[in-house]
Short mmCIF file of C-alpha atoms (C1' of nucleotides) in Angstrom, two decimals:
data_model
loop_
_atom_site.label_atom_id
_atom_site.label_comp_id
_atom_site.label_asym_id
_atom_site.label_seq_id
_atom_site.Cartn_x
_atom_site.Cartn_y
_atom_site.Cartn_z
CA MET A 1 -22.94 -6.50 4.10
CA THR A 2 -21.85 -4.31 7.07
CA GLU A 3 -19.03 -2.96 4.92
CA THR A 4 -17.98 0.01 7.03
CA PRO A 5 -14.25 0.47 6.54
CA THR A 6 -14.01 3.52 8.81
CA THR A 7 -14.58 3.90 12.55
CA GLY A 8 -17.82 2.19 13.46
CA THR A 9 -18.72 1.14 16.96
CA ASN A 10 -21.55 -1.34 16.55
CA ALA A 11 -21.04 -5.01 17.37
CA GLY A 12 -20.45 -6.14 13.79
CA ASP A 13 -17.80 -3.53 13.19
CA LEU A 14 -16.00 -4.35 16.40
CA LEU A 15 -15.93 -7.95 15.34
CA ARG A 16 -14.41 -6.87 12.06
CA LEU A 17 -11.94 -4.45 13.65
CA GLU A 18 -10.61 -6.88 16.17
CA HIS A 19 -10.50 -9.53 13.53
CA GLN A 20 -8.14 -7.30 11.62
CA VAL A 21 -5.73 -6.65 14.47
CA CYS A 22 -5.28 -10.08 15.94
CA PHE A 23 -5.52 -11.69 12.55
CA ALA A 24 -2.84 -9.37 11.18
CA LEU A 25 -0.62 -10.34 14.08
CA HIS A 26 -1.31 -13.99 13.46
CA ASN A 27 -0.53 -13.70 9.76
CA ALA A 28 2.64 -11.71 10.27
CA THR A 29 3.92 -14.32 12.69
CA ARG A 30 3.25 -17.12 10.23
CA ALA A 31 4.78 -15.22 7.33
CA PHE A 32 7.84 -14.62 9.48
CA GLY A 33 7.86 -18.31 10.32
CA ALA A 34 7.94 -19.22 6.64
CA LEU A 35 10.85 -16.87 6.06
CA TYR A 36 12.81 -18.29 8.98
CA ARG A 37 12.00 -21.83 7.93
CA ASP A 38 13.74 -21.08 4.68
CA ALA A 39 16.64 -19.18 6.25
CA LEU A 40 17.22 -21.86 8.91
CA LYS A 41 16.97 -24.82 6.54
CA ASP A 42 20.74 -25.05 6.15
CA LEU A 43 21.27 -24.98 9.91
CA GLY A 44 18.80 -27.79 10.42
CA LEU A 45 16.90 -25.74 13.00
CA THR A 46 13.27 -24.80 13.39
CA TYR A 47 12.50 -21.28 14.51
CA PRO A 48 11.82 -22.16 18.18
CA GLN A 49 14.99 -24.23 18.21
CA TYR A 50 16.84 -21.23 16.79
CA LEU A 51 15.50 -19.06 19.62
CA ALA A 52 16.70 -21.61 22.15
CA MET A 53 20.15 -21.67 20.56
CA LEU A 54 20.28 -17.85 20.59
CA ALA A 55 19.63 -17.89 24.32
CA LEU A 56 22.25 -20.59 24.88
CA TRP A 57 24.85 -18.78 22.78
CA GLU A 58 24.34 -15.73 24.94
CA HIS A 59 24.29 -17.41 28.32
CA ASP A 60 26.48 -20.46 27.90
CA GLU A 61 24.60 -22.56 30.44
CA LEU A 62 20.94 -22.34 31.40
CA SER A 63 18.54 -24.39 33.45
CA VAL A 64 15.34 -25.46 31.72
CA LYS A 65 13.47 -23.14 34.05
CA ARG A 66 15.62 -20.10 33.20
CA LEU A 67 15.44 -20.87 29.49
CA GLY A 68 11.69 -21.13 29.82
CA GLU A 69 11.58 -17.70 31.45
CA LEU A 70 13.66 -16.20 28.65
CA LEU A 71 11.59 -17.79 25.88
CA ARG A 72 8.29 -17.68 27.77
CA LEU A 73 7.85 -21.42 27.35
CA ASP A 74 7.14 -24.16 29.84
CA SER A 75 8.72 -27.57 30.22
CA GLY A 76 5.93 -29.14 28.20
CA THR A 77 7.29 -27.38 25.14
CA LEU A 78 10.96 -27.22 26.07
CA SER A 79 11.57 -30.80 27.13
CA PRO A 80 10.90 -32.40 23.75
CA LEU A 81 12.51 -29.46 21.90
CA LEU A 82 15.72 -29.79 23.92
CA LYS A 83 15.68 -33.53 23.46
CA ARG A 84 15.69 -32.96 19.69
CA LEU A 85 18.58 -30.52 19.97
CA GLU A 86 20.43 -33.09 22.06
CA THR A 87 19.75 -35.80 19.48
CA ALA A 88 21.08 -33.42 16.82
CA GLY A 89 24.29 -33.14 18.89
CA LEU A 90 23.93 -29.42 19.53
CA VAL A 91 23.33 -29.33 23.28
CA ILE A 92 23.98 -31.37 26.39
CA ARG A 93 21.48 -31.90 29.20
CA GLU A 94 22.78 -32.71 32.66
CA ARG A 95 21.20 -32.58 36.07
CA SER A 96 22.64 -29.89 38.32
CA PRO A 97 24.81 -31.37 41.09
CA LEU A 98 23.66 -28.57 43.43
CA ASP A 99 19.96 -29.18 42.84
CA GLU A 100 19.06 -32.53 41.38
CA ARG A 101 15.66 -31.20 40.29
CA SER A 102 17.25 -28.77 37.87
CA VAL A 103 18.55 -29.72 34.41
CA LEU A 104 21.33 -27.60 32.94
CA ILE A 105 21.56 -27.07 29.20
CA SER A 106 24.83 -26.20 27.51
CA THR A 107 26.04 -26.20 23.92
CA THR A 108 28.35 -28.86 22.53
CA ALA A 109 31.29 -27.91 20.32
CA ALA A 110 29.05 -28.44 17.31
CA GLY A 111 26.35 -26.29 18.88
CA ALA A 112 28.83 -23.49 19.54
CA ALA A 113 30.25 -23.81 16.03
CA LEU A 114 26.78 -23.42 14.56
CA ARG A 115 26.76 -19.84 15.82
CA GLU A 116 29.14 -18.85 13.02
CA GLN A 117 26.71 -20.09 10.41
CA ALA A 118 23.83 -18.39 12.23
CA THR A 119 25.38 -14.94 12.01
CA ARG A 120 24.21 -14.56 8.42
CA VAL A 121 20.59 -15.42 9.25
CA PRO A 122 19.41 -12.12 10.78
CA ALA A 123 20.94 -10.08 7.98
CA GLU A 124 19.21 -12.23 5.40
CA VAL A 125 15.87 -12.00 7.19
CA ALA A 126 16.18 -8.25 7.76
CA ALA A 127 16.99 -7.75 4.09
CA ARG A 128 13.91 -9.69 3.03
CA THR A 129 11.57 -7.79 5.31
CA GLY A 130 12.67 -4.54 3.71
CA PHE A 131 12.06 -2.71 6.97
CA ASP A 132 14.53 -0.10 8.07
CA LEU A 133 15.72 0.21 11.66
CA ASP A 134 13.16 2.86 12.52
CA GLU A 135 10.23 0.77 11.41
CA MET A 136 11.58 -2.25 13.22
CA ARG A 137 12.08 -0.26 16.38
CA GLN A 138 8.58 1.17 16.11
CA LEU A 139 7.04 -2.23 15.54
CA ARG A 140 9.05 -3.73 18.35
CA GLY A 141 7.91 -1.01 20.72
CA LEU A 142 4.26 -1.49 19.85
CA LEU A 143 4.52 -5.24 20.22
CA ALA A 144 6.34 -5.03 23.52
CA ARG A 145 3.71 -2.69 24.95
CA LEU A 146 0.95 -4.90 23.60
CA THR A 147 2.47 -8.02 25.12
CA ASP A 148 2.91 -6.25 28.44
CA ARG A 149 -0.70 -5.19 28.57
CA LEU A 150 -1.93 -8.58 27.47
CA ASP A 151 0.17 -10.27 30.11
CA THR A 152 -1.17 -8.07 32.88
CA ALA A 153 -4.67 -8.49 31.44
CA ASN A 154 -4.26 -12.24 31.51
CA GLY A 155 -2.83 -12.06 35.01
CA ALA A 156 -5.70 -9.86 36.14
CA GLY A 157 -8.16 -12.23 34.52
CA ALA A 158 -6.67 -15.12 36.42
CA ALA A 159 -6.73 -13.05 39.60
CA GLN A 160 -10.41 -12.34 39.12
CA GLU A 161 -11.10 -16.02 39.42
CA CYS A 162 -9.50 -16.18 42.88
CA MET B 1 29.07 -9.95 26.80
CA THR B 2 28.28 -8.09 23.55
CA GLU B 3 25.91 -5.88 25.51
CA THR B 4 25.39 -3.08 22.99
CA PRO B 5 21.80 -1.86 23.41
CA THR B 6 22.09 0.88 20.77
CA THR B 7 22.55 0.66 17.02
CA GLY B 8 25.41 -1.71 16.35
CA THR B 9 25.92 -3.46 13.05
CA ASN B 10 28.21 -6.38 13.84
CA ALA B 11 26.95 -9.92 13.57
CA GLY B 12 26.22 -10.39 17.27
CA ASP B 13 24.13 -7.25 17.44
CA LEU B 14 22.13 -8.17 14.37
CA LEU B 15 21.41 -11.49 15.94
CA ARG B 16 20.18 -9.69 19.02
CA LEU B 17 18.20 -7.10 17.07
CA GLU B 18 16.40 -9.58 14.91
CA HIS B 19 15.80 -11.73 17.91
CA GLN B 20 13.95 -8.82 19.42
CA VAL B 21 11.68 -8.14 16.46
CA CYS B 22 10.54 -11.59 15.50
CA PHE B 23 10.51 -12.72 19.08
CA ALA B 24 8.36 -9.75 20.07
CA LEU B 25 5.94 -10.72 17.32
CA HIS B 26 5.93 -14.30 18.49
CA ASN B 27 5.28 -13.30 22.10
CA ALA B 28 2.52 -10.85 21.24
CA THR B 29 0.75 -13.51 19.21
CA ARG B 30 0.90 -15.99 22.06
CA ALA B 31 -0.18 -13.41 24.64
CA PHE B 32 -3.11 -12.58 22.38
CA GLY B 33 -3.83 -16.28 22.11
CA ALA B 34 -4.04 -16.61 25.87
CA LEU B 35 -6.45 -13.71 26.05
CA TYR B 36 -8.68 -15.15 23.34
CA ARG B 37 -8.52 -18.58 24.90
CA ASP B 38 -10.04 -17.06 27.99
CA ALA B 39 -12.57 -14.91 26.11
CA LEU B 40 -13.68 -17.79 23.88
CA LYS B 41 -13.93 -20.35 26.66
CA ASP B 42 -17.67 -19.82 27.03
CA LEU B 43 -18.24 -20.20 23.29
CA GLY B 44 -16.36 -23.49 23.23
CA LEU B 45 -14.16 -22.21 20.40
CA THR B 46 -10.42 -22.06 19.92
CA TYR B 47 -9.01 -18.95 18.30
CA PRO B 48 -8.56 -20.47 14.82
CA GLN B 49 -12.07 -21.90 15.05
CA TYR B 50 -13.29 -18.42 15.98
CA LEU B 51 -11.61 -16.99 12.88
CA ALA B 52 -13.30 -19.61 10.74
CA MET B 53 -16.68 -18.79 12.26
CA LEU B 54 -16.08 -15.07 11.66
CA ALA B 55 -15.49 -15.79 7.99
CA LEU B 56 -18.58 -17.99 7.79
CA TRP B 57 -20.77 -15.43 9.56
CA GLU B 58 -19.70 -12.89 6.99
CA HIS B 59 -20.03 -15.04 3.89
CA ASP B 60 -22.75 -17.53 4.73
CA GLU B 61 -21.35 -20.29 2.55
CA LEU B 62 -17.74 -20.93 1.63
CA SER B 63 -15.79 -23.70 -0.05
CA VAL B 64 -12.85 -25.08 1.87
CA LYS B 65 -10.59 -23.57 -0.76
CA ARG B 66 -12.09 -20.08 -0.42
CA LEU B 67 -12.03 -20.28 3.37
CA GLY B 68 -8.40 -21.31 3.15
CA GLU B 69 -7.66 -18.26 1.02
CA LEU B 70 -9.38 -15.97 3.53
CA LEU B 71 -7.61 -17.48 6.54
CA ARG B 72 -4.38 -18.29 4.73
CA LEU B 73 -4.65 -21.94 5.70
CA ASP B 74 -4.49 -25.12 3.66
CA SER B 75 -6.70 -28.19 3.77
CA GLY B 76 -4.23 -29.91 6.06
CA THR B 77 -5.20 -27.49 8.78
CA LEU B 78 -8.79 -26.77 7.78
CA SER B 79 -10.08 -30.30 7.26
CA PRO B 80 -9.67 -31.45 10.86
CA LEU B 81 -10.68 -28.03 12.21
CA LEU B 82 -13.91 -28.04 10.22
CA LYS B 83 -14.57 -31.61 11.23
CA ARG B 84 -14.43 -30.48 14.86
CA LEU B 85 -16.80 -27.60 14.17
CA GLU B 86 -19.14 -30.06 12.48
CA THR B 87 -18.95 -32.43 15.45
CA ALA B 88 -19.76 -29.46 17.69
CA GLY B 89 -22.87 -28.90 15.57
CA LEU B 90 -21.85 -25.44 14.38
CA VAL B 91 -21.29 -26.04 10.67
CA ILE B 92 -22.37 -28.37 7.88
CA ARG B 93 -20.07 -29.76 5.22
CA GLU B 94 -21.55 -30.85 1.92
CA ARG B 95 -20.01 -31.53 -1.45
CA SER B 96 -20.94 -29.02 -4.12
CA PRO B 97 -23.39 -30.45 -6.68
CA LEU B 98 -21.73 -28.35 -9.39
CA ASP B 99 -18.22 -29.58 -8.64
CA GLU B 100 -17.97 -32.77 -6.65
CA ARG B 101 -14.38 -31.94 -5.71
CA SER B 102 -15.43 -28.88 -3.76
CA VAL B 103 -16.85 -29.02 -0.21
CA LEU B 104 -19.13 -26.20 0.87
CA ILE B 105 -19.20 -25.09 4.50
CA SER B 106 -22.23 -23.36 5.99
CA THR B 107 -23.35 -22.58 9.52
CA THR B 108 -26.10 -24.51 11.26
CA ALA B 109 -28.78 -22.70 13.27
CA ALA B 110 -26.64 -23.21 16.35
CA GLY B 111 -23.61 -21.85 14.52
CA ALA B 112 -25.51 -18.77 13.41
CA ALA B 113 -26.92 -18.28 16.92
CA LEU B 114 -23.42 -18.34 18.36
CA ARG B 115 -22.75 -15.07 16.60
CA GLU B 116 -24.85 -13.24 19.18
CA GLN B 117 -22.66 -14.52 21.99
CA ALA B 118 -19.55 -13.67 19.99
CA THR B 119 -20.40 -9.98 19.67
CA ARG B 120 -19.14 -9.31 23.19
CA VAL B 121 -15.77 -10.96 22.53
CA PRO B 122 -14.00 -8.21 20.56
CA ALA B 123 -15.08 -5.52 23.01
CA GLU B 124 -13.75 -7.57 25.90
CA VAL B 125 -10.47 -8.21 24.14
CA ALA B 126 -10.07 -4.60 23.04
CA ALA B 127 -10.73 -3.41 26.57
CA ARG B 128 -8.06 -5.70 27.97
CA THR B 129 -5.41 -4.65 25.47
CA GLY B 130 -5.86 -1.06 26.58
CA PHE B 131 -4.94 0.12 23.10
CA ASP B 132 -6.87 2.98 21.57
CA LEU B 133 -8.02 3.01 17.97
CA ASP B 134 -5.00 4.97 16.79
CA GLU B 135 -2.53 2.52 18.23
CA MET B 136 -4.47 -0.42 16.83
CA ARG B 137 -4.60 1.16 13.42
CA GLN B 138 -0.89 1.91 13.54
CA LEU B 139 -0.03 -1.61 14.61
CA ARG B 140 -2.34 -3.09 12.00
CA GLY B 141 -0.72 -1.02 9.30
CA LEU B 142 2.78 -2.06 10.27
CA LEU B 143 1.79 -5.71 10.45
CA ALA B 144 -0.01 -5.63 7.12
CA ARG B 145 3.02 -4.08 5.42
CA LEU B 146 5.31 -6.55 7.12
CA THR B 147 3.20 -9.52 6.04
CA ASP B 148 3.06 -8.20 2.49
CA ARG B 149 6.81 -7.87 2.26
CA LEU B 150 7.37 -11.24 3.87
CA ASP B 151 4.96 -12.88 1.47
CA THR B 152 6.66 -11.41 -1.58
CA ALA B 153 10.03 -12.26 -0.02
CA ASN B 154 8.93 -15.84 0.44
CA GLY B 155 7.58 -15.93 -3.09
CA ALA B 156 10.82 -14.49 -4.43
CA GLY B 157 12.79 -16.99 -2.40
CA ALA B 158 10.78 -19.80 -3.92
CA ALA B 159 11.22 -18.27 -7.36
CA GLN B 160 14.98 -18.16 -6.88
CA GLU B 161 14.99 -21.92 -6.62
CA CYS B 162 13.41 -22.28 -10.07
"C1'" DT C 1 -13.79 -40.94 -27.07
"C1'" DA C 2 -9.72 -42.05 -24.50
"C1'" DC C 3 -5.80 -39.97 -22.19
"C1'" DT C 4 -3.48 -36.64 -19.69
"C1'" DA C 5 -3.17 -32.23 -16.84
"C1'" DG C 6 -4.67 -30.12 -13.22
"C1'" DT C 7 -7.61 -29.08 -9.18
"C1'" DG C 8 -9.77 -29.68 -4.44
"C1'" DA C 9 -10.11 -32.32 0.01
"C1'" DG C 10 -8.39 -35.37 2.79
"C1'" DT C 11 -4.63 -38.03 5.22
"C1'" DT C 12 -0.11 -38.77 7.42
"C1'" DG C 13 3.84 -37.31 9.89
"C1'" DT C 14 6.53 -33.81 12.40
"C1'" DG C 15 6.95 -30.05 15.48
"C1'" DC C 16 5.17 -26.24 18.39
"C1'" DG C 17 2.18 -24.53 22.34
"C1'" DC C 18 -0.45 -25.21 26.35
"C1'" DA C 19 -3.18 -27.45 30.14
"C1'" DA C 20 -3.03 -30.98 33.43
"C1'" DT C 21 -0.76 -34.52 35.77
"C1'" DT C 22 3.15 -37.22 37.70
"C1'" DG C 23 7.32 -38.00 40.26
"C1'" DA C 24 11.57 -36.82 42.28
"C1'" DA C 25 14.10 -33.43 44.94
"C1'" DT C 26 14.11 -29.60 48.01
"C1'" DT C 27 12.45 -26.37 51.43
"C1'" DG C 28 9.83 -24.97 55.32
"C1'" DT C 29 7.70 -25.82 59.65
"C1'" DG C 30 6.04 -28.15 63.69
"C1'" DC D 1 13.80 -35.23 62.98
"C1'" DA D 2 9.39 -35.93 60.44
"C1'" DC D 3 5.97 -34.33 57.53
"C1'" DA D 4 3.67 -31.11 54.48
"C1'" DA D 5 4.24 -27.75 50.86
"C1'" DT D 6 6.76 -26.24 47.05
"C1'" DT D 7 9.72 -26.56 43.00
"C1'" DC D 8 11.48 -28.48 38.67
"C1'" DA D 9 11.39 -31.44 34.76
"C1'" DA D 10 9.05 -34.76 32.24
"C1'" DT D 11 4.93 -36.83 30.30
"C1'" DT D 12 0.23 -37.10 28.24
"C1'" DG D 13 -3.37 -35.31 25.50
"C1'" DC D 14 -5.32 -31.98 22.39
"C1'" DG D 15 -5.27 -28.62 18.72
"C1'" DC D 16 -2.87 -25.78 15.25
"C1'" DA D 17 0.46 -25.27 11.23
"C1'" DC D 18 2.81 -27.08 7.45
"C1'" DA D 19 4.97 -30.38 4.08
"C1'" DA D 20 4.25 -34.31 1.36
"C1'" DC D 21 1.30 -37.48 -0.46
"C1'" DT D 22 -3.14 -39.83 -2.05
"C1'" DC D 23 -7.44 -39.97 -4.41
"C1'" DA D 24 -11.58 -38.47 -6.69
"C1'" DC D 25 -13.21 -35.40 -9.88
"C1'" DT D 26 -12.83 -32.04 -13.70
"C1'" DA D 27 -10.97 -29.98 -17.85
"C1'" DG D 28 -8.27 -29.88 -21.79
"C1'" DT D 29 -6.44 -32.31 -25.83
"C1'" DA D 30 -5.18 -35.63 -29.38
#
DNA sequence: TACTAGTGAGTTGTGCGCAATTGAATTGTG
DNA sequence: CACAATTCAATTGCGCACAACTCACTAGTA
């Protein structure tokens, strides 16, 4: 019932329409996650850990705060994640001598060496998606704009409560 | 270092490029999650619970297996989720008399009544995204194609191991 | 009829994500 | 200088996602 595949504007259709968009996003993220899980198996990394290593490979040394800004994650997620990377021998955590509140993360030799193995990951993933550069750029643009608007919407929502 | 924002094809750039695409997806999903968390606060639902209720409102009665197919989730995720919805008084779980292995999920009166409150959710979310129908359709199409390719890629990857 | 697949939910364990809180270190201000 | 406010990381608690496993039930077969 209420099978209107085109542009309807009643409440039921809106439910269905929105369901499609956010659900599609949700599914794509999880499908991507499965692909990366497979591609990262040899490296012994999960996808969020891989993102953290990417950031560290680029920046050499990062505070937990800065890393959290780059990955859009808070210490509640990063602290245990970084502890696992430290246990795996990939990173070192040390309190900053300039500001004892801050914890600086840097790669170990093993962590830096892992970058060589990681270079084949994006090519493998890109090949499996079958998307060309144009499609990826287009998708990336849409997602970036969407995230921007959602962030300001969330910010505005929070502001409304003040 | 390795700051090449255009189309490079060396390993470092690919790392960066792929980082952008999957990371953008990841971020958009989480930004969406934050928006829904806010919009669903009054209903007392999380986003995955909301998806489950959407499916149940559409289909009236579903086995856990069928619901899992619709939401692309397995019993490991659905069992505790449905137990929470049952505790909240929104759904009923009962074993099928035809096949005692199967568990049928249906909405209670309260669960069905919640649909009325839920009708305002998609409009609110759509308004906050600021995306028009064209953009949403475009994004949905890209995501659907991406998920399709990723799924077959994952399937092929699994097949390769056989 | 017994015996073996196979199927459907549930459970356990691990990791991510987020809200809320805690505690130590720093900064700002009187 | 002393005291309040802020900042940063860590911790706790909850829910989702997924892999691996268990167990009851069903179906297929000798």
